[in-house]
Short mmCIF file of C-alpha atoms in Angstrom, two decimals:
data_model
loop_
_atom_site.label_atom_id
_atom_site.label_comp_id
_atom_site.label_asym_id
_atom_site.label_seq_id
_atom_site.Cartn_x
_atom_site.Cartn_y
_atom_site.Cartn_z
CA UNK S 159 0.00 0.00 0.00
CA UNK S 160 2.66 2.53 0.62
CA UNK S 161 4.10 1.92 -2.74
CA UNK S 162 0.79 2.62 -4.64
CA UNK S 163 -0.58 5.62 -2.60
CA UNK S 164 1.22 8.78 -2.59
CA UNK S 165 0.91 11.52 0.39
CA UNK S 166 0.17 9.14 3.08
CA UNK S 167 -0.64 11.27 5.71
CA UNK S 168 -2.43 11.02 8.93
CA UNK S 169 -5.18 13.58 9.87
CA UNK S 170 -6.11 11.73 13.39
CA UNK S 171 -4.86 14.81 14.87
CA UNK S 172 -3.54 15.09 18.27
CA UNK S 173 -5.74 13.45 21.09
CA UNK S 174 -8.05 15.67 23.01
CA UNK S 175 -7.55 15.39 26.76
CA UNK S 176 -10.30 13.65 28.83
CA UNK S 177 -10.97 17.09 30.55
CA UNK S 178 -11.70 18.69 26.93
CA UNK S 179 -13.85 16.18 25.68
CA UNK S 180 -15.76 16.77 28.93
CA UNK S 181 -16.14 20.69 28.68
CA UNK S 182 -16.60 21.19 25.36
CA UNK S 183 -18.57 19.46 22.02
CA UNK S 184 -17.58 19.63 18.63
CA UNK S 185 -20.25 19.89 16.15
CA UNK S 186 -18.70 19.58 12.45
CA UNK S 187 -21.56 21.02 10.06
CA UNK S 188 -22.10 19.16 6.67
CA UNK S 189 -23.71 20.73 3.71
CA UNK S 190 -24.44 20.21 0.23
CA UNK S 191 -22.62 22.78 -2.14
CA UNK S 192 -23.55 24.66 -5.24
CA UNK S 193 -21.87 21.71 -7.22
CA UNK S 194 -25.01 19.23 -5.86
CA UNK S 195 -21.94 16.14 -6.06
CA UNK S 196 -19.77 17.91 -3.23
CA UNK S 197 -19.97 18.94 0.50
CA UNK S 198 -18.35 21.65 3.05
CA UNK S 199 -17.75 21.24 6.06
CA UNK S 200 -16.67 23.77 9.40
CA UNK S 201 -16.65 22.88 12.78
CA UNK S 202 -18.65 24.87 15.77
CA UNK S 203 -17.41 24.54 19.56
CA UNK S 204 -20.55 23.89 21.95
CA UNK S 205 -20.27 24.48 25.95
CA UNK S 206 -22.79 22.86 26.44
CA UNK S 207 -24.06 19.18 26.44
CA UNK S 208 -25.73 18.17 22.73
CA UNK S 209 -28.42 15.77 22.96
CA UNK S 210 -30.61 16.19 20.76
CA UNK S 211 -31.13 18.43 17.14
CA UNK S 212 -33.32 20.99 19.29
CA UNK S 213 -30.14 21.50 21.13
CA UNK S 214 -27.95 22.51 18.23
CA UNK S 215 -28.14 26.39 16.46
CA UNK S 216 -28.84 27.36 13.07
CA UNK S 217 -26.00 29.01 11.86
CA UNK S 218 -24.68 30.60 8.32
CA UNK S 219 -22.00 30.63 5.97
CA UNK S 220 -20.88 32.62 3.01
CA UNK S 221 -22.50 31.13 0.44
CA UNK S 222 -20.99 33.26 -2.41
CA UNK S 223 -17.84 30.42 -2.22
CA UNK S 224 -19.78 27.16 -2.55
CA UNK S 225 -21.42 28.79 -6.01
CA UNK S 226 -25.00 29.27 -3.69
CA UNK S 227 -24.71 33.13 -3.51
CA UNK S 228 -23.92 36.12 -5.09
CA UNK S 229 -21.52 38.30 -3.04
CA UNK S 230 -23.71 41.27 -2.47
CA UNK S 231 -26.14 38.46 -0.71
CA UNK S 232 -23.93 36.06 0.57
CA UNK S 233 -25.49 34.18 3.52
CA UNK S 234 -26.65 31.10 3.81
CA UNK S 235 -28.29 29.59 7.00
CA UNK S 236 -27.74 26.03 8.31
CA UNK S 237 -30.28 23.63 9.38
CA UNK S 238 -29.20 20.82 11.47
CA UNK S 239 -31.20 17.61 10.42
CA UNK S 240 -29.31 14.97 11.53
CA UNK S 241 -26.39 13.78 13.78
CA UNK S 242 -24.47 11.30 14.38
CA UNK S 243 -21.02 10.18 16.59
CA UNK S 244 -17.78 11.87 14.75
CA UNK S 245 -15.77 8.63 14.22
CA UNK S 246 -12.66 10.53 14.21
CA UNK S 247 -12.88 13.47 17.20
CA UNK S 248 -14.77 10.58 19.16
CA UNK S 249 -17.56 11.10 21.97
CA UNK S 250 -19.09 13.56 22.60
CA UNK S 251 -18.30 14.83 19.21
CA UNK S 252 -20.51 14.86 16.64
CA UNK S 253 -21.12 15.48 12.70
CA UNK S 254 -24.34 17.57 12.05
CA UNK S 255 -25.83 17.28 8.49
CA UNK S 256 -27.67 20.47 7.77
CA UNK S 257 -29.93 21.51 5.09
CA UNK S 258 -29.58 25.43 3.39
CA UNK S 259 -31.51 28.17 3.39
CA UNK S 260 -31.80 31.67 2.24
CA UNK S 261 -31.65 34.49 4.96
CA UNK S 262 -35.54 34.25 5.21
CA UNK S 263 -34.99 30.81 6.85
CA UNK S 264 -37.96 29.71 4.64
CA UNK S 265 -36.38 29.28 0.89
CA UNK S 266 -34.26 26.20 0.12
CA UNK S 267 -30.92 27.28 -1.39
CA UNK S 268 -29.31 26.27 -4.68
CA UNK S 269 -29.41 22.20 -4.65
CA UNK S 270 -31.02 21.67 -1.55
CA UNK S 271 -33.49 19.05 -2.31
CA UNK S 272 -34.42 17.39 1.37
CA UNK S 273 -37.40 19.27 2.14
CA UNK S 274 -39.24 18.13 -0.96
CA UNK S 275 -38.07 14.53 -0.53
CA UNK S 276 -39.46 14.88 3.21
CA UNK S 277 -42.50 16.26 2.15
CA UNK S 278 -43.24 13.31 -0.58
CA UNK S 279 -42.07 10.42 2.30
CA UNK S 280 -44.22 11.98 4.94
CA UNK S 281 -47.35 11.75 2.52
CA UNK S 282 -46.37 8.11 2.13
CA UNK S 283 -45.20 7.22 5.27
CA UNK S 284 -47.91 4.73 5.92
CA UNK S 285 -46.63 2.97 2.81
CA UNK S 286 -43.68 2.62 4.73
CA UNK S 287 -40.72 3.18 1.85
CA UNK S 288 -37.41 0.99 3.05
CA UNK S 289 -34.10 1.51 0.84
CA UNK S 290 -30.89 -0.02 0.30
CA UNK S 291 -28.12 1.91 -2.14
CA UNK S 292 -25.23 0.12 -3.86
CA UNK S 293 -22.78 2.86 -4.09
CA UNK S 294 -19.81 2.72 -6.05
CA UNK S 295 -17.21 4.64 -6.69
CA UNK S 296 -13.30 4.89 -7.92
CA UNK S 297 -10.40 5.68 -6.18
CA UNK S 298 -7.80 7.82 -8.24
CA UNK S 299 -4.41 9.09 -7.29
CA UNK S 300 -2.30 11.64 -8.61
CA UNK S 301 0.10 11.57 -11.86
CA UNK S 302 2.75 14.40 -11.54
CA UNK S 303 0.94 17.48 -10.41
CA UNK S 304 -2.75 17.63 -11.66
CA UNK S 305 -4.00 14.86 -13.70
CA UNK S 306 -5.75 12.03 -11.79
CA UNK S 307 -5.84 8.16 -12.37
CA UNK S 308 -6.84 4.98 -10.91
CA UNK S 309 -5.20 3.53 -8.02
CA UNK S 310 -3.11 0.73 -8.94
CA UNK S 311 -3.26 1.23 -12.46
CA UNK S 312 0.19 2.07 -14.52
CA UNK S 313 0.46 5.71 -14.70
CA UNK S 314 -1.22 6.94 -17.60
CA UNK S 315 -2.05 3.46 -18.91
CA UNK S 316 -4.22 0.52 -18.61
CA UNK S 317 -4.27 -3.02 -16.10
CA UNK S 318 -5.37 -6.45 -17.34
CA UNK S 319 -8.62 -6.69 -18.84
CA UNK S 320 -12.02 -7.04 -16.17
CA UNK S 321 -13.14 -10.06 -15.20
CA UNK S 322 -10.59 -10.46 -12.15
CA UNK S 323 -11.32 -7.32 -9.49
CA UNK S 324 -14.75 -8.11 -8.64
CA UNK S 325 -14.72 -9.17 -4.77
CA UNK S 326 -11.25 -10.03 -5.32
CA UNK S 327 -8.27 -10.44 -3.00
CA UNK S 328 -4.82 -10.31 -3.55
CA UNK S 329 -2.14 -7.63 -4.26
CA UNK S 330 -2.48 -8.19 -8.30
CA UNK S 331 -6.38 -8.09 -7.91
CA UNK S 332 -7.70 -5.40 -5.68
CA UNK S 333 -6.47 -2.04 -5.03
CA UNK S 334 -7.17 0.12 -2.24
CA UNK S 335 -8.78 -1.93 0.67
CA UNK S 336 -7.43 -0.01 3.20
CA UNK S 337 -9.48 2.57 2.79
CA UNK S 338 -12.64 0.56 1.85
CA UNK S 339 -11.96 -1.31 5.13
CA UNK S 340 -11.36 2.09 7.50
CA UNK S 341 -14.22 3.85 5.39
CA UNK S 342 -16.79 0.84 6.87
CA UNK S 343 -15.20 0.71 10.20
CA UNK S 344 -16.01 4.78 11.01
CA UNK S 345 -19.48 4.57 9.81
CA UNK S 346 -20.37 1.73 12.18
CA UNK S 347 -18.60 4.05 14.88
CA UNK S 348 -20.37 6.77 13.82
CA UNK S 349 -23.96 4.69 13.43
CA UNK S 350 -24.38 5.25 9.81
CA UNK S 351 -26.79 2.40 8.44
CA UNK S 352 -24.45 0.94 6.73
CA UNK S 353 -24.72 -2.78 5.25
CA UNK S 354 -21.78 -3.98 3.72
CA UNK S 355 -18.37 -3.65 0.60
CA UNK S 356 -17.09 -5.12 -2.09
CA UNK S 357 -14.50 -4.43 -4.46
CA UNK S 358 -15.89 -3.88 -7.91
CA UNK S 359 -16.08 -5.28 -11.21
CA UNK S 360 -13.01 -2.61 -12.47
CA UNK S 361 -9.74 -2.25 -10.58
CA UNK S 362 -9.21 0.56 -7.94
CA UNK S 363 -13.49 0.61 -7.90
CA UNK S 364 -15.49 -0.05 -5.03
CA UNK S 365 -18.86 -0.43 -3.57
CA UNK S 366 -20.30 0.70 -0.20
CA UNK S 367 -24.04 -0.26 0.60
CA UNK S 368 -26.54 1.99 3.42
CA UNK S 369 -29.26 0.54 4.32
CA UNK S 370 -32.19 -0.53 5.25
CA UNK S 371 -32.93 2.88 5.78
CA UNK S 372 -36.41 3.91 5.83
CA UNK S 373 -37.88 7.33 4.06
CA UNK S 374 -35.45 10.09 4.48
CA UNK S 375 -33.39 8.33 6.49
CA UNK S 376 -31.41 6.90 3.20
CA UNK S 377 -30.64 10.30 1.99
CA UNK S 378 -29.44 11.33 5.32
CA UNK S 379 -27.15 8.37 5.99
CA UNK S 380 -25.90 8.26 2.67
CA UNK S 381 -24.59 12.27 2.26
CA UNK S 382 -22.94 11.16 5.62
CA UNK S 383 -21.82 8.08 4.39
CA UNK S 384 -20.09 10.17 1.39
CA UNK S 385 -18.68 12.33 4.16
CA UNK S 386 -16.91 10.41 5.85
CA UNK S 387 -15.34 8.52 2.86
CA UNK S 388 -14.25 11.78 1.35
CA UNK S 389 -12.32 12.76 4.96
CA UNK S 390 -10.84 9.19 4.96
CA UNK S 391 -9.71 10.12 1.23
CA UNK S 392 -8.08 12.73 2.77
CA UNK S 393 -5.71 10.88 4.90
CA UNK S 394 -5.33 8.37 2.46
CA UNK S 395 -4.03 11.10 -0.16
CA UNK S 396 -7.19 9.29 -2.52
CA UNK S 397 -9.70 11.38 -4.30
CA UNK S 398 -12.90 9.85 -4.30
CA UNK S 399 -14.72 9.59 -8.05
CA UNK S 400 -18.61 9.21 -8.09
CA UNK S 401 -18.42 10.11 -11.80
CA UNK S 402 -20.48 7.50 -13.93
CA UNK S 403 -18.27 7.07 -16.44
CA UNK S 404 -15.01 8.37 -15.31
CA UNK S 405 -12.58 5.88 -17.25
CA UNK S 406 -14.18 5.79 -21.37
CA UNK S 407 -13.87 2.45 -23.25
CA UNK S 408 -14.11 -0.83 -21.85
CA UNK S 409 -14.69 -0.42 -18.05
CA UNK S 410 -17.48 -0.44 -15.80
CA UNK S 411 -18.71 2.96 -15.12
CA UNK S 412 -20.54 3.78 -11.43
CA UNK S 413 -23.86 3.37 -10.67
CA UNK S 414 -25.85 3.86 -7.31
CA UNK S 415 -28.04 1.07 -7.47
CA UNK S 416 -31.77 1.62 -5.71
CA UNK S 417 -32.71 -1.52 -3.69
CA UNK S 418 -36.84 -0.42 -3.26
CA UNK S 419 -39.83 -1.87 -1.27
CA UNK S 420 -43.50 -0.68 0.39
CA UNK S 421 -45.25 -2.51 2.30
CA UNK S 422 -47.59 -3.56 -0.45
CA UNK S 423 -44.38 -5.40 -2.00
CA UNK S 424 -43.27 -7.01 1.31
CA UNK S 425 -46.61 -8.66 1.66
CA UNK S 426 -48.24 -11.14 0.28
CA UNK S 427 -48.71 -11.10 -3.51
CA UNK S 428 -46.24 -8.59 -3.29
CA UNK S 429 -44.46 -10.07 -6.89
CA UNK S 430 -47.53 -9.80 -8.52
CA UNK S 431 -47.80 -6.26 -7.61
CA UNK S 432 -44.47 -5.30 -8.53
CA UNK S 433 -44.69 -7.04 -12.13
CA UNK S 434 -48.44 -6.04 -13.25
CA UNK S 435 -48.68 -2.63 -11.20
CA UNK S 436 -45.34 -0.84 -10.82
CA UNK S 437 -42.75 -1.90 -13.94
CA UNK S 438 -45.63 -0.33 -16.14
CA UNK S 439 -45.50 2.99 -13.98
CA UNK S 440 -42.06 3.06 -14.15
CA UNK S 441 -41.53 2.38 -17.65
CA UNK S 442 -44.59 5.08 -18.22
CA UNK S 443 -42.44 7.80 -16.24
CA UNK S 444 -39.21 6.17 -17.40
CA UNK S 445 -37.94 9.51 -19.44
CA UNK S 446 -39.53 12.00 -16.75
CA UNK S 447 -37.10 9.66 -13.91
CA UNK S 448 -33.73 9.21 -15.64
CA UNK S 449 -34.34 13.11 -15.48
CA UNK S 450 -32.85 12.67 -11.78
CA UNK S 451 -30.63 10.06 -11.93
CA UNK S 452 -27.44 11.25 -12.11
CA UNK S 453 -26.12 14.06 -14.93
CA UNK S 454 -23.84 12.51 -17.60
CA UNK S 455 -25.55 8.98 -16.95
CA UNK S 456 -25.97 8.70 -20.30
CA UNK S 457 -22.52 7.64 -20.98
CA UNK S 458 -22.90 4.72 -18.50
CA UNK S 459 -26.25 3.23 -19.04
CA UNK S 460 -25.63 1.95 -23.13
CA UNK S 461 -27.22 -1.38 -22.37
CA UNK S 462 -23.43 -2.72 -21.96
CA UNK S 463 -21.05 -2.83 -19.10
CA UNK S 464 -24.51 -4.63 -16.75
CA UNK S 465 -26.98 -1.67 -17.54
CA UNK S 466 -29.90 -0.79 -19.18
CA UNK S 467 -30.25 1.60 -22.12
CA UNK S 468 -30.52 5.23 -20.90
CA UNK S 469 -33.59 6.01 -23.23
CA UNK S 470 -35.24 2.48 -22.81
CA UNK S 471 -37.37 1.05 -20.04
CA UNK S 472 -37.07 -2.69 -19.29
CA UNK S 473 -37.15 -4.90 -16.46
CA UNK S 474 -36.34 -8.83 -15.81
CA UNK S 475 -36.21 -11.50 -13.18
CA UNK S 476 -32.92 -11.56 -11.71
CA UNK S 477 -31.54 -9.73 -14.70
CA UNK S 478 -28.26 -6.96 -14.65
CA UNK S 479 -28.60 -6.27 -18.02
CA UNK S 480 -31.86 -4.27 -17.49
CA UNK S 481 -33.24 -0.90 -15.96
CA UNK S 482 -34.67 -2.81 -13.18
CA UNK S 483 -34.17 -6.12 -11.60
CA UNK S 484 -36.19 -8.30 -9.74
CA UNK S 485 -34.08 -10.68 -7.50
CA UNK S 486 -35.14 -14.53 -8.05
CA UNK S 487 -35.48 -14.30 -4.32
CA UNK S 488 -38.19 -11.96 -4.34
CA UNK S 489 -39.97 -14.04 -7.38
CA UNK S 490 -39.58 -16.89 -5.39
CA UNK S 491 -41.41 -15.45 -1.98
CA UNK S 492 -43.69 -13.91 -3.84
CA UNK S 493 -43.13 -10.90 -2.05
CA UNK S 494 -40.03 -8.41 -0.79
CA UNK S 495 -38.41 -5.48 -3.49
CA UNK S 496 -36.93 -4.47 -6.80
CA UNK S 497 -33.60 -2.88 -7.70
CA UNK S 498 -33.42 0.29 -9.98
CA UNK S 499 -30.34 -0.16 -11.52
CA UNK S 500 -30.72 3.22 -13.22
CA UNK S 501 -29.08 5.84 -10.96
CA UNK S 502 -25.82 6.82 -11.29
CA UNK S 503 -23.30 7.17 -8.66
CA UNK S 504 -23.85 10.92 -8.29
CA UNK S 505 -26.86 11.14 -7.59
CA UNK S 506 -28.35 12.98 -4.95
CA UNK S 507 -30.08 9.93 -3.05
CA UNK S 508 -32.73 12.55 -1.87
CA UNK S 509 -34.51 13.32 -5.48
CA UNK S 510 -33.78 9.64 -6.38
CA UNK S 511 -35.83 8.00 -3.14
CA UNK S 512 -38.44 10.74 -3.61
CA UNK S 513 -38.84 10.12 -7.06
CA UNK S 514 -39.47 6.69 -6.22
CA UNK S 515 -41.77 6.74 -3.68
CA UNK S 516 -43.75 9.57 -5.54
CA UNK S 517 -44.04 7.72 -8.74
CA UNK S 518 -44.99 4.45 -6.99
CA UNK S 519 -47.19 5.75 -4.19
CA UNK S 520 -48.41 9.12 -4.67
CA UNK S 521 -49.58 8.86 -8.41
CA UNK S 522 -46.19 10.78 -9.71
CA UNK S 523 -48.33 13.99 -7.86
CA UNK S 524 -44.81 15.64 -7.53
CA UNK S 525 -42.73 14.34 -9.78
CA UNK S 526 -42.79 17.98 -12.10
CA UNK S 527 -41.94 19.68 -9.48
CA UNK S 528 -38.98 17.84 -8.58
CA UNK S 529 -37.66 18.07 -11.97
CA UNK S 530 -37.79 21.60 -11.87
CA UNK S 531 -36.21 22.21 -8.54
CA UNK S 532 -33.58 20.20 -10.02
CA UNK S 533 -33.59 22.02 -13.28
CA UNK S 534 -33.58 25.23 -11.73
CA UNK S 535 -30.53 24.39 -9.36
CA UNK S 536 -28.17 23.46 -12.27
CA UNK S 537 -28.60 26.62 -14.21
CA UNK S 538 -26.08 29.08 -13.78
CA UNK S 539 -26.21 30.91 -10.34
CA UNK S 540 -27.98 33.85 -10.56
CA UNK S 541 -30.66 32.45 -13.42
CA UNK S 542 -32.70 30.09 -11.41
#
């Protein structure tokens, strides 16, 4: 490992003293940015115990650098929406995922899509929505001073053919478990939901799964999940890719895969349901969906490489070739869920689970309006 990844540094800082961790909390605030793929980050010293959201302040940030904000009109508040155990300051510590707002307190900022995806799983919440994404994603080092390339691969060029990375071991084989392994180990510390790894199908990619995570909670634990990857990155001198086709030509690009159920599909005759009811919805609202799944997807769903077609709706029993799958397991219950194998690896899991749940539960009643918040966010600042 110390021959394939350059800048190994260490960013466990110095150890706070037992009387520090007692007198003060550290609350690191995590955002989405103007970018919609990245976050931000700063850290805000409590006296005080934290122990629960009610306890924590709103607080702001300039958002005319994270491309949310024009100068003149720069601040942006913080909502804290969720917390959980910072696996790297340790107890009491915590990391705080907010949601933005405009200095009215009232008007989402620029790619913050929660609120909607709250509103739609609240109006279904008797339907009781569980989730469970795949999320991949490549490690790449530097090459000299800027350019960026797969970890483990020769600089500049190319490694064996795929066919051998795919939960492989070995030092010829797999590429950057460290960091897989120390990414899993701080969510559990931190009590992110999440379910499992695997190396992937290319070299130097990877695959993290959260879940089962219920309503908003999958949008929640995943942005933290991304997180805390992204800091591990850090000490690991790795830049994490989410790009879903970063590597053109032969290779697998990255998907997000969409593990899906209600309660109507975990009962009884829940198959059924999911074959005659809810493939035809979703291939009705097919071109409205892929809409939200993930910008440049196009160049990774071209019905190679274990996807679908990007402009073409199917579905198949225990099939990877297809825009959704439903595992034999589930055919042969007769009841349980369905994987969208359609969203790419950046998406933003909170317009992907809403779409979802609104399309299969709510009668698609908001489905416009989430592709217009989404359209509006990625027009240039300053013309949505």
């Amino acid at each position: 490992m110390t021959e394939t990844i350059e800048n190994l540094r260490d960013f466990n800082y110095y150890q706070l003293s037992p009387d520090v961790n007692k007198k003060y909390v550290l609350a690191e605030y995590i955002w989405i940015d103007g970018t919609g793929e990245q976050l931000r980050a700063k850290t805000k010293v409590y006296l005080n115990p934290i122990k629960t959201l009610e306890d924590l302040e709103w607080w702001t940030y300039d958002g005319s650098s994270t491309d949310q904000a024009v100068t003149r009109f720069s601040e942006i508040y913080l909502k804290p929406v969720r917390m959980v155990k910072d696996p790297f300051r340790g107890d009491p510590h915590l990391l705080v995922l907010c949601e933005t707002y405009l200095p009215d307190k009232k008007t989402p900022a620029r790619f913050n899509f929660r609120w909607i995806s709250n509103l739609i799983m609240e109006q279904a919440k008797d339907q009781k929505p569980w989730f469970g994404i795949e999320q991949e994603y490549f490690l790449l080092k530097r090459t000299g001073t800027t350019h960026l390339w797969p970890l483990g691969w020769p600089n500049g060029g190319f490694p064996y053919p795929q066919g051998r990375y795919y939960c492989s071991i070995g030092e010829r084989n797999n590429f950057g478990r460290a960091l897989a392994e120390a990414h899993l180990r701080a969510c559990l510390n931190a009590g992110i939901k999440i379910a499992g790894l695997n190396a992937e199908v290319a070299p130097s990619q990877w695959e993290f799964q959260i879940g089962i995570a219920e309503g908003i909670e999958i949008g929640d634990h995943m942005w933290l999940a991304r997180y805390i990857l992204e800091r591990i990155g850090e000490e690991f001198g790795i830049d994490i890719n989410y790009d879903p086709k970063p590597i053109l030509g032969d290779w697998n690009g990255s998907g997000a895969h969409c593990n899906y159920s209600t309660l109507t599909t975990r009962q009884e005759g829940g198959y059924r349901y999911i074959v005659d009811k809810l493939m035809p919805i979703l291939k009705e609202n097919h071109i409205d969906m892929i809409k939200l799944y993930g910008q440049k997807n196009e160049l990774r769903l071209t019905g190679k490489h274990e996807t679908g077609k990007y402009d073409v709706f199917t579905w198949g029993d225990g099939a990877r070739g297809c825009s959704v799958r439903v595992p034999i397991i589930t055919k042969e219950q007769g009841q349980g869920y369905f994987e969208d194998r359609r969203p790419a690896a950046n998406i933003d899991p909170y317009l992907v689970s809403a779409a979802l749940v609104d399309v299969t539960c709510l009668n698609g009643q908001h489905l416009k309006e989430l592709i217009q918040i989404f359209e509006n966010s990625i027009k240039p600042l300053g013309q949505s």
